Tab-separated table of C-alpha atoms in Angstrom:
chain	number	residue	atom	x	y	z
A	294	MET	CA	0.192	-0.070	0.355
A	295	ALA	CA	2.609	2.378	0.888
A	296	LEU	CA	4.466	1.565	-2.518
A	297	MET	CA	1.129	2.173	-4.210
A	298	ASP	CA	1.022	5.854	-2.659
A	299	LYS	CA	4.746	6.726	-2.780
A	300	HIS	CA	4.320	5.944	-6.719
A	301	LYS	CA	1.112	8.211	-7.055
A	302	GLN	CA	3.289	10.713	-5.172
A	303	VAL	CA	6.142	10.645	-7.730
A	304	LYS	CA	3.194	10.810	-10.659
A	305	ARG	CA	2.223	13.899	-9.117
A	306	GLN	CA	5.506	15.264	-9.273
A	307	ARG	CA	5.545	14.705	-12.598
A	308	LEU	CA	2.263	15.888	-13.927
A	309	ASP	CA	2.582	18.821	-11.843
A	310	ARG	CA	6.152	19.711	-14.134
A	311	ILE	CA	4.526	19.204	-17.054
A	312	CYS	CA	1.770	21.978	-15.698
A	313	GLU	CA	4.797	24.264	-15.098
A	314	GLY	CA	5.940	23.864	-18.288
A	315	ILE	CA	9.856	23.642	-17.156
A	316	ARG	CA	12.292	22.704	-19.862
A	317	PRO	CA	13.185	18.775	-19.827
A	318	PRO	CA	16.689	18.821	-19.217
A	319	ILE	CA	19.072	17.079	-21.760
A	320	LEU	CA	18.692	13.418	-21.344
A	321	ASN	CA	21.557	11.270	-20.357
A	322	GLY	CA	20.319	8.448	-22.346
A	323	PRO	CA	18.119	7.230	-25.325
A	324	MET	CA	15.272	10.018	-25.720
A	325	HIS	CA	11.676	8.410	-26.341
A	326	PRO	CA	11.687	6.865	-29.492
A	327	ARG	CA	9.186	9.283	-31.470
A	328	PRO	CA	10.177	13.047	-30.517
A	329	LEU	CA	9.699	15.194	-32.974
A	330	VAL	CA	11.764	17.045	-34.746
A	331	ALA	CA	11.341	20.060	-36.214
A	332	LEU	CA	12.574	22.129	-39.728
A	333	LEU	CA	12.386	25.379	-38.987
A	334	ASP	CA	13.809	27.723	-42.339
A	335	GLY	CA	12.418	24.981	-45.081
A	336	ARG	CA	10.069	22.652	-45.621
A	337	ASP	CA	11.881	19.763	-47.805
A	338	CYS	CA	12.176	17.105	-45.964
A	339	THR	CA	12.995	14.425	-48.908
A	340	VAL	CA	16.841	13.648	-47.149
A	341	GLU	CA	16.371	13.952	-43.937
A	342	MET	CA	13.000	11.891	-44.224
A	343	PRO	CA	14.666	8.154	-44.195
A	344	ILE	CA	17.175	8.864	-41.909
A	345	LEU	CA	14.811	10.261	-39.428
A	346	LYS	CA	11.369	8.306	-40.274
A	347	ASP	CA	11.732	5.486	-37.987
A	348	VAL	CA	12.785	7.188	-35.421
A	349	ALA	CA	11.163	10.176	-34.580
A	350	THR	CA	7.935	12.686	-36.366
A	351	VAL	CA	9.920	14.904	-38.508
A	352	ALA	CA	7.697	18.709	-38.863
A	353	PHE	CA	8.830	21.450	-40.986
A	354	CYS	CA	7.608	25.136	-40.522
A	355	ASP	CA	9.463	26.792	-43.594
A	356	ALA	CA	9.237	30.201	-40.952
A	357	GLN	CA	11.707	33.202	-41.072
A	358	SER	CA	11.384	33.530	-37.440
A	359	THR	CA	9.709	31.727	-34.561
A	360	GLN	CA	6.489	33.682	-34.444
A	361	GLU	CA	6.005	31.957	-37.641
A	362	ILE	CA	6.062	28.440	-35.822
A	363	HIS	CA	3.184	26.740	-35.304
A	364	GLU	CA	2.482	26.255	-30.785
A	365	LYS	CA	2.867	22.641	-31.305
A	366	VAL	CA	6.176	22.604	-32.215
A	367	LEU	CA	7.420	25.291	-30.135
A	368	ASN	CA	6.234	23.482	-26.990
A	369	GLU	CA	6.994	19.662	-28.026
A	370	ALA	CA	10.197	19.533	-30.717
A	371	VAL	CA	13.095	18.068	-29.134
A	372	ALA	CA	15.245	18.365	-32.239
A	373	ALA	CA	15.481	21.581	-34.482
A	374	LEU	CA	17.162	21.442	-38.174
A	375	LEU	CA	17.738	25.033	-39.204
A	376	TYR	CA	19.397	26.861	-42.120
A	377	HIS	CA	21.269	30.318	-41.620
A	378	THR	CA	17.604	31.949	-43.062
A	379	ILE	CA	15.795	31.868	-39.083
A	380	THR	CA	17.705	33.604	-36.169
A	381	LEU	CA	17.498	31.604	-32.628
A	382	SER	CA	18.377	34.749	-29.917
A	383	ARG	CA	17.739	34.236	-26.442
A	384	ASP	CA	14.250	35.337	-26.807
A	385	ASP	CA	13.321	32.689	-29.178
A	386	LEU	CA	15.533	29.767	-27.385
A	387	GLU	CA	12.994	30.212	-24.481
A	388	LYS	CA	10.330	29.842	-26.213
A	389	PHE	CA	10.857	26.442	-27.615
A	390	LYS	CA	9.693	24.092	-23.903
A	391	GLY	CA	11.483	20.777	-24.470
A	392	LEU	CA	14.603	22.078	-27.518
A	393	ARG	CA	17.252	19.532	-26.349
A	394	VAL	CA	19.947	19.816	-29.380
A	395	ILE	CA	19.749	22.191	-32.684
A	396	VAL	CA	21.568	21.140	-35.622
A	397	ARG	CA	22.494	23.840	-38.314
A	398	ILE	CA	22.250	22.540	-41.744
A	399	GLY	CA	25.934	23.974	-42.869
A	400	SER	CA	29.228	25.158	-40.403
A	401	GLY	CA	27.817	28.286	-39.558
A	402	PHE	CA	26.596	29.111	-36.225
A	403	ASP	CA	26.664	32.411	-35.368
A	404	ASN	CA	22.428	32.847	-36.374
A	405	VAL	CA	21.914	30.956	-32.325
A	406	ASP	CA	22.634	32.138	-29.635
A	407	VAL	CA	24.925	29.426	-28.626
A	408	LYS	CA	25.668	30.596	-25.282
A	409	ALA	CA	22.263	31.198	-24.244
A	410	ALA	CA	21.318	27.549	-25.566
A	411	ALA	CA	24.567	26.151	-23.125
A	412	GLU	CA	22.963	27.958	-20.471
A	413	LEU	CA	19.229	26.672	-21.783
A	414	GLY	CA	20.550	22.776	-21.561
A	415	ILE	CA	20.408	22.829	-25.570
A	416	ALA	CA	23.191	21.198	-27.995
A	417	VAL	CA	24.043	23.496	-30.794
A	418	CYS	CA	25.710	21.152	-33.386
A	419	ASN	CA	26.585	21.949	-37.161
A	420	VAL	CA	27.785	20.419	-40.275
A	421	PRO	CA	31.165	21.917	-41.179
A	422	ALA	CA	32.845	19.915	-43.551
A	423	SER	CA	30.031	19.265	-46.064
A	424	SER	CA	30.651	22.853	-48.799
A	425	VAL	CA	34.590	22.815	-47.972
A	426	GLU	CA	35.367	22.253	-51.672
A	427	GLU	CA	32.256	24.844	-53.146
A	428	THR	CA	32.895	27.636	-50.655
A	429	ALA	CA	37.105	27.235	-52.156
A	430	ASP	CA	36.931	26.982	-55.356
A	431	THR	CA	33.820	29.838	-55.210
A	432	SER	CA	36.848	31.914	-53.197
A	433	LEU	CA	38.772	31.418	-55.787
A	434	CYS	CA	36.524	32.679	-59.020
A	435	LEU	CA	35.939	36.174	-57.184
A	436	ILE	CA	39.459	36.165	-56.200
A	437	LEU	CA	40.047	35.902	-60.212
A	438	ASN	CA	38.145	37.673	-61.040
A	439	LEU	CA	38.783	41.121	-59.074
A	440	TYR	CA	42.525	39.693	-60.631
A	441	ARG	CA	41.592	39.018	-64.202
A	442	ARG	CA	38.312	41.681	-64.613
A	443	VAL	CA	36.127	39.114	-66.336
A	444	THR	CA	32.601	40.575	-64.456
A	445	TRP	CA	33.127	43.907	-65.975
A	446	MET	CA	34.106	42.800	-69.205
A	447	HIS	CA	31.470	40.340	-69.912
A	448	GLN	CA	29.438	43.869	-68.476
A	449	ALA	CA	30.667	45.743	-71.110
A	450	LEU	CA	30.189	43.895	-73.832
A	451	ARG	CA	26.278	43.197	-72.632
A	452	GLU	CA	26.413	47.281	-72.656
A	453	GLY	CA	27.639	47.078	-76.220
A	454	THR	CA	31.484	48.397	-75.810
A	455	ARG	CA	33.460	47.529	-78.549
A	456	ALA	CA	36.535	45.874	-77.950
A	457	SER	CA	38.371	45.783	-81.354
A	458	SER	CA	41.299	47.583	-81.311
A	459	VAL	CA	44.037	48.039	-78.639
A	460	GLU	CA	42.922	50.872	-77.405
A	461	GLN	CA	39.883	50.104	-76.890
A	462	ILE	CA	41.277	46.926	-75.614
A	463	ARG	CA	43.149	48.623	-72.785
A	464	GLU	CA	40.419	50.799	-71.788
A	465	VAL	CA	37.768	48.022	-71.250
A	466	ALA	CA	39.988	45.566	-69.194
A	467	GLY	CA	41.974	48.279	-67.688
A	468	GLY	CA	42.935	47.222	-64.158
A	469	ALA	CA	43.256	43.350	-65.013
A	470	ALA	CA	46.744	42.578	-62.921
A	471	ARG	CA	49.006	39.441	-63.272
A	472	ILE	CA	48.578	36.996	-60.589
A	473	ARG	CA	51.822	35.497	-60.327
A	474	GLY	CA	54.070	36.617	-57.174
A	475	GLU	CA	51.229	38.714	-56.013
A	476	THR	CA	50.728	37.866	-52.133
A	477	LEU	CA	47.454	36.675	-51.392
A	478	GLY	CA	46.559	36.778	-46.866
A	479	ILE	CA	44.011	34.295	-45.354
A	480	ILE	CA	42.403	35.635	-43.134
A	481	GLY	CA	41.378	32.252	-40.802
A	482	LEU	CA	43.314	29.055	-41.777
A	483	GLY	CA	40.653	26.323	-40.909
A	484	ARG	CA	39.335	23.748	-43.673
A	485	VAL	CA	37.826	25.895	-46.098
A	486	GLY	CA	41.264	28.595	-45.823
A	487	GLN	CA	43.310	25.581	-46.267
A	488	ALA	CA	41.660	24.582	-49.590
A	489	VAL	CA	41.754	28.698	-50.809
A	490	ALA	CA	45.932	28.606	-49.316
A	491	LEU	CA	46.234	24.928	-51.614
A	492	ARG	CA	44.450	26.504	-54.646
A	493	ALA	CA	46.150	29.962	-54.615
A	494	LYS	CA	49.833	28.079	-54.981
A	495	ALA	CA	49.414	26.224	-57.758
A	496	PHE	CA	48.063	30.180	-59.828
A	497	GLY	CA	51.401	31.624	-58.545
A	498	PHE	CA	49.854	33.733	-55.080
A	499	GLY	CA	52.452	33.593	-52.699
A	500	VAL	CA	50.525	32.865	-49.756
A	501	ILE	CA	50.424	34.233	-45.768
A	502	PHE	CA	47.727	33.403	-42.875
A	503	TYR	CA	46.644	34.642	-40.041
A	504	ASP	CA	45.208	32.339	-37.592
A	505	PRO	CA	45.895	32.901	-34.114
A	506	TYR	CA	44.275	29.872	-32.895
A	507	LEU	CA	46.838	27.260	-34.584
A	508	PRO	CA	49.113	25.108	-33.595
A	509	ASP	CA	53.018	25.697	-34.327
A	510	GLY	CA	54.081	24.251	-37.397
A	511	VAL	CA	50.987	24.368	-38.991
A	512	GLU	CA	52.417	26.861	-41.491
A	513	ARG	CA	55.573	23.975	-42.565
A	514	SER	CA	52.961	20.904	-43.450
A	515	LEU	CA	50.849	23.421	-45.504
A	516	GLY	CA	54.154	25.525	-47.255
A	517	LEU	CA	52.578	28.247	-45.513
A	518	GLN	CA	54.227	31.796	-44.186
A	519	ARG	CA	52.722	32.288	-41.052
A	520	MET	CA	52.006	36.469	-39.893
A	521	ALA	CA	52.184	37.139	-36.056
A	522	THR	CA	49.362	39.512	-36.024
A	523	LEU	CA	46.531	40.640	-37.904
A	524	GLN	CA	48.357	43.882	-38.897
A	525	ASP	CA	51.243	42.340	-40.153
A	526	LEU	CA	48.885	40.202	-42.541
A	527	LEU	CA	47.160	43.273	-44.301
A	528	ILE	CA	50.510	45.543	-44.338
A	529	HIS	CA	52.081	42.466	-46.585
A	530	SER	CA	48.746	41.449	-49.060
A	531	ASP	CA	47.852	42.475	-52.195
A	532	CYS	CA	44.225	40.411	-52.353
A	533	VAL	CA	42.886	39.441	-48.309
A	534	SER	CA	40.296	37.121	-48.198
A	535	LEU	CA	38.354	36.500	-45.144
A	536	HIS	CA	37.765	32.476	-43.553
A	537	CYS	CA	37.056	32.802	-39.899
A	538	SER	CA	33.777	32.407	-38.435
A	539	LEU	CA	31.757	35.131	-36.753
A	540	ASN	CA	31.697	35.953	-33.138
A	541	GLU	CA	31.456	38.850	-30.058
A	542	HIS	CA	34.833	39.525	-30.779
A	543	ASN	CA	35.477	39.916	-34.810
A	544	HIS	CA	32.533	41.815	-35.893
A	545	HIS	CA	33.494	43.972	-37.857
A	546	LEU	CA	37.194	43.152	-38.346
A	547	ILE	CA	37.047	44.701	-42.202
A	548	ASN	CA	36.857	48.550	-40.450
A	549	ASP	CA	38.116	51.763	-41.490
A	550	PHE	CA	40.894	51.143	-39.612
A	551	THR	CA	41.889	48.184	-40.237
A	552	ILE	CA	41.226	49.645	-44.120
A	553	LYS	CA	43.912	52.069	-43.791
A	554	GLN	CA	46.424	49.222	-42.854
A	555	MET	CA	46.139	47.575	-46.238
A	556	ARG	CA	48.440	48.005	-49.247
A	557	GLN	CA	46.933	50.737	-50.641
A	558	GLY	CA	44.673	49.122	-53.578
A	559	ALA	CA	44.210	46.080	-52.428
A	560	PHE	CA	41.820	43.980	-53.690
A	561	LEU	CA	38.746	42.485	-50.551
A	562	VAL	CA	37.505	39.190	-50.501
A	563	ASN	CA	34.302	37.540	-48.038
A	564	THR	CA	32.500	34.136	-48.640
A	565	SER	CA	32.695	33.967	-44.423
A	566	ARG	CA	30.091	35.737	-42.770
A	567	GLY	CA	28.631	39.293	-43.215
A	568	GLY	CA	29.130	40.998	-40.360
A	569	LEU	CA	32.784	40.510	-40.455
A	570	VAL	CA	33.078	43.538	-42.997
A	571	ASP	CA	31.749	46.897	-42.442
A	572	GLU	CA	30.212	47.661	-45.624
A	573	LYS	CA	29.897	51.399	-44.925
A	574	ALA	CA	33.804	51.557	-44.715
A	575	LEU	CA	34.148	49.512	-47.182
A	576	ALA	CA	32.104	51.564	-49.391
A	577	GLN	CA	33.761	54.465	-48.436
A	578	ALA	CA	37.128	53.027	-49.120
A	579	LEU	CA	36.212	51.133	-52.790
A	580	LYS	CA	35.285	54.995	-54.047
A	581	GLU	CA	38.403	56.366	-52.583
A	582	GLY	CA	40.207	53.530	-54.345
A	583	ARG	CA	42.227	52.891	-51.001
A	584	ILE	CA	40.743	49.463	-52.509
A	585	ARG	CA	40.906	48.524	-55.552
A	586	GLY	CA	37.912	45.950	-55.915
A	587	ALA	CA	36.205	43.476	-53.337
A	588	ALA	CA	33.861	40.780	-54.068
A	589	LEU	CA	31.319	39.729	-51.288
A	590	ASP	CA	29.045	36.208	-50.923
A	591	VAL	CA	28.127	37.617	-47.782
A	592	HIS	CA	26.823	40.564	-46.277
A	593	GLU	CA	25.592	42.824	-42.997
A	594	THR	CA	21.848	42.439	-44.388
A	595	GLU	CA	20.580	39.368	-45.747
A	596	PRO	CA	19.371	38.561	-48.046
A	597	PHE	CA	21.095	41.534	-50.003
A	598	SER	CA	19.567	44.440	-52.450
A	599	PHE	CA	21.674	46.812	-54.701
A	600	SER	CA	19.096	48.815	-54.361
A	601	THR	CA	19.645	49.807	-50.082
A	602	GLY	CA	22.084	50.031	-48.253
A	603	PRO	CA	26.428	51.289	-47.902
A	604	LEU	CA	27.362	49.454	-51.137
A	605	LYS	CA	24.320	50.804	-53.651
A	606	ASP	CA	26.925	53.144	-55.185
A	607	ALA	CA	30.122	51.514	-54.610
A	608	PRO	CA	32.204	50.698	-57.459
A	609	ASN	CA	34.484	47.998	-58.655
A	610	LEU	CA	32.018	45.496	-56.403
A	611	ILE	CA	30.979	42.142	-57.172
A	612	CYS	CA	28.449	40.074	-54.624
A	613	THR	CA	26.920	37.435	-55.577
A	614	PRO	CA	23.865	35.736	-52.470
A	615	HIS	CA	25.264	33.756	-50.079
A	616	THR	CA	25.447	31.134	-52.233
A	617	SER	CA	29.426	30.020	-52.205
A	618	TRP	CA	28.267	27.159	-49.859
A	619	TYR	CA	26.023	25.490	-52.521
A	620	SER	CA	26.361	23.034	-55.294
A	621	GLU	CA	23.388	19.633	-55.207
A	622	GLN	CA	25.885	17.637	-53.808
A	623	ALA	CA	27.088	19.385	-50.777
A	624	SER	CA	23.407	20.084	-50.035
A	625	VAL	CA	22.658	16.615	-49.899
A	626	GLU	CA	25.380	15.890	-48.454
A	627	ALA	CA	24.711	18.977	-45.392
A	628	ARG	CA	21.586	17.759	-45.026
A	629	GLU	CA	21.835	13.960	-44.583
A	630	GLU	CA	24.689	14.315	-42.257
A	631	ALA	CA	22.378	16.833	-40.217
A	632	ALA	CA	19.575	14.471	-40.080
A	633	ARG	CA	22.447	12.052	-38.828
A	634	GLU	CA	23.203	14.139	-36.331
A	635	VAL	CA	19.657	14.321	-34.866
A	636	ARG	CA	19.850	11.104	-35.044
A	637	ARG	CA	22.837	10.664	-32.732
A	638	ALA	CA	20.628	12.980	-30.384
A	639	ILE	CA	17.738	10.607	-30.379
A	640	THR	CA	19.505	7.122	-29.892
A	641	GLY	CA	21.829	8.483	-27.983
A	642	ARG	CA	23.136	10.586	-25.093
A	643	ILE	CA	22.951	14.064	-25.510
A	644	PRO	CA	25.958	15.486	-25.973
A	645	ASP	CA	28.331	12.272	-25.782
A	646	SER	CA	27.305	10.820	-28.909
A	647	LEU	CA	26.773	13.951	-30.905
A	648	LYS	CA	29.529	14.536	-33.428
A	649	ASN	CA	29.578	17.983	-33.793
A	650	CYS	CA	28.416	19.630	-30.831
A	651	VAL	CA	30.008	23.442	-31.018
A	652	ASN	CA	29.308	23.929	-27.015
A	653	LYS	CA	30.618	20.475	-25.411
A	654	GLU	CA	32.383	22.008	-22.730
A	655	TYR	CA	29.663	23.990	-21.644
A	656	LEU	CA	26.858	21.495	-21.172
A	657	MET	CA	29.207	19.137	-19.993
A	658	ALA	CA	30.271	22.215	-17.545
A	659	ALA	CA	26.697	22.592	-16.451
A	660	SER	CA	25.407	19.970	-14.598
A	661	GLN	CA	25.381	15.691	-14.467
A	662	TRP	CA	21.809	14.909	-16.094
A	663	PRO	CA	19.726	12.075	-14.387
A	664	SER	CA	18.781	9.168	-16.400
A	665	MET	CA	15.555	9.523	-17.139
A	666	GLU	CA	12.513	6.552	-17.777
A	667	ALA	CA	10.913	6.239	-20.719
A	668	ALA	CA	7.007	7.133	-21.053
A	669	THR	CA	4.644	4.981	-22.863
A	670	VAL	CA	4.956	4.787	-26.132
A	671	HIS	CA	2.589	6.863	-28.146
A	672	PRO	CA	1.879	5.726	-31.756
A	673	GLU	CA	2.360	8.934	-33.917
A	674	LEU	CA	2.646	9.324	-37.536
A	675	ASN	CA	5.053	8.544	-39.583
A	676	GLY	CA	5.990	11.175	-42.268
A	677	ALA	CA	6.442	14.827	-42.506
A	678	TYR	CA	4.153	17.174	-41.850
A	679	ARG	CA	3.863	21.250	-41.587
A	680	PHE	CA	2.732	23.213	-38.891
A	681	PRO	CA	1.214	26.396	-40.341
A	682	PRO	CA	-0.898	28.771	-38.320
A	683	SER	CA	-3.953	26.657	-38.480
A	684	LEU	CA	-3.043	24.137	-40.760
A	685	ILE	CA	-1.280	20.895	-40.959
A	686	ASN	CA	-0.083	19.048	-44.260
A	687	VAL	CA	0.145	14.816	-43.131
A	688	ALA	CA	2.447	13.059	-45.627
A	689	ALA	CA	2.481	9.660	-45.943
A	690	ALA	CA	4.663	7.359	-44.072
A	691	GLY	CA	7.938	7.130	-46.019
A	692	GLY	CA	8.224	10.869	-48.076
A	693	LEU	CA	6.703	13.647	-48.640
A	694	PRO	CA	3.528	13.690	-50.394
A	695	GLY	CA	3.603	13.554	-54.086
A	696	ALA	CA	1.160	14.808	-56.381
A	697	GLY	CA	-2.342	14.321	-54.980
A	698	ALA	CA	-1.201	12.634	-52.553
A	699	GLY	CA	-0.927	15.071	-49.955
A	700	VAL	CA	-4.239	15.413	-47.073
A	701	GLU	CA	-4.382	19.002	-45.556
A	702	SER	CA	-7.008	18.721	-42.071
A	703	LEU	CA	-7.231	20.443	-39.182
A	704	VAL	CA	-5.367	18.889	-36.664
A	705	SER	CA	-6.564	19.391	-32.339
A	706	GLY	CA	-5.523	17.584	-29.372
A	707	THR	CA	-1.223	17.573	-28.769
A	708	LEU	CA	1.002	15.045	-29.774
A	709	ALA	CA	2.353	13.004	-26.873
A	710	HIS	CA	6.013	12.394	-26.867
A	711	GLY	CA	5.975	11.108	-23.465
A	712	ILE	CA	8.668	13.123	-22.461
A	713	ALA	CA	8.846	14.365	-18.767
A	714	PRO	CA	9.724	17.558	-18.370
A	715	VAL	CA	11.739	18.589	-14.894
A	716	SER	CA	13.926	21.604	-13.684
A	717	HIS	CA	16.601	23.310	-15.678
A	718	PRO	CA	19.841	22.426	-15.624
A	719	PRO	CA	21.644	24.853	-13.579
A	720	HIS	CA	23.638	27.634	-16.082
A	721	ALA	CA	26.547	27.224	-18.035
A	722	PRO	CA	29.545	29.053	-16.985
A	723	SER	CA	29.604	31.675	-19.930
A	724	PRO	CA	31.780	31.084	-22.517
A	725	GLY	CA	34.034	34.302	-22.817
A	726	GLN	CA	36.279	32.529	-25.305
A	727	PRO	CA	36.479	34.077	-29.032
A	728	VAL	CA	35.095	31.111	-31.212
A	729	LYS	CA	37.921	29.703	-32.966
A	730	ALA	CA	38.021	31.079	-36.464
A	731	GLU	CA	37.598	27.863	-38.618
A	732	ALA	CA	36.435	29.067	-41.209
A	733	ASP	CA	33.587	26.980	-41.983
A	734	ARG	CA	30.975	29.787	-43.212
A	735	ASP	CA	28.558	28.086	-43.831
A	736	ILE	CA	26.772	26.843	-46.038
A	737	PRO	CA	25.584	29.489	-45.683
A	738	SER	CA	26.189	30.493	-46.224
A	739	ASP	CA	22.992	27.985	-46.865
A	740	GLN	CA	25.181	28.444	-45.431
């Protein structure tokens, strides 16, 4: 009799905590076998579904902010997949009542408040390797374009400029420069930075780099020259290429002061993160000729438009829409790896089972989470669905609906995942250290 009373008391405490809406801790053991996984800023789950459909229910939100995310997802999602088009601040993260893991489909994670996530007991992961080649290839393409002025010569012909005589050719191709013997300065020698360095050497560039996080000897293994300070790199570079992550310490790394430290008439390329460059200072430097030309795939405000912002009248500027990460192969690989990371979180331990957890040390320092008893399995639909404000699109098991296969209906009630919320883990220590310059831009720049 006493045992039954004790069991009722435990169940009552669980129900009380559920009513309080307190976020559950990260489980020190396998999650419930049917958790809710949400793709926040996309609508295509065809790559993720085959990997997750036997262990999770997958929802897509197609949202640009948490205000557009359905309440059911905010209340019940235990894992979130996202690209770079949605931002999760502390206030946004606190709206999710049961979130355990966030996986960025790409390398950059500056659109997620990692510190706040750690304090809330949420693991944040990324996919750092899928677009290394694409981003490096695009970076070199932009560098070559600045030196050989292909874009501007194409535009001149489009506008009807004739280039038949030597004098006309000189006028159209004015500013084109020889590459061999030029010095390329790379800021951030991570995966992409190294790939750019190896490609640039084949074109005859002398390559130098600045990266305070790398151990001694890396420069010798790659045959590069290391600069002790950022100023040293800027002074000695004919072209500067950015390949570092964005954090609170390097916002506007390229600004009016650092631009004045660059060589007169140097080039600037950024395929990393838009916040690294003060676009107002860059526009002024381009107009004054202090910077001969610039190529940007990422921008302070995205989606980028030439019609607004400080760069609208800047000369000698190439801009692309945050696409250097993209190829069909890279896109699929990133999505597959992100889904596998979510699967590891669902079937394993957080954060121990995660492959690319970027805030693991803070989560581990926060607390030791107790093991939790799995609740009764709920027989949920095995498919993908969307949570708009009122409608839910339900897909047949095994994938998204094809033509005529979708079913639209109003759904009432809640989905029971059997994950009993308990109190928050203590706040993690503040990650005061700068994020390492890993040089993986995301996919982002789906990246």
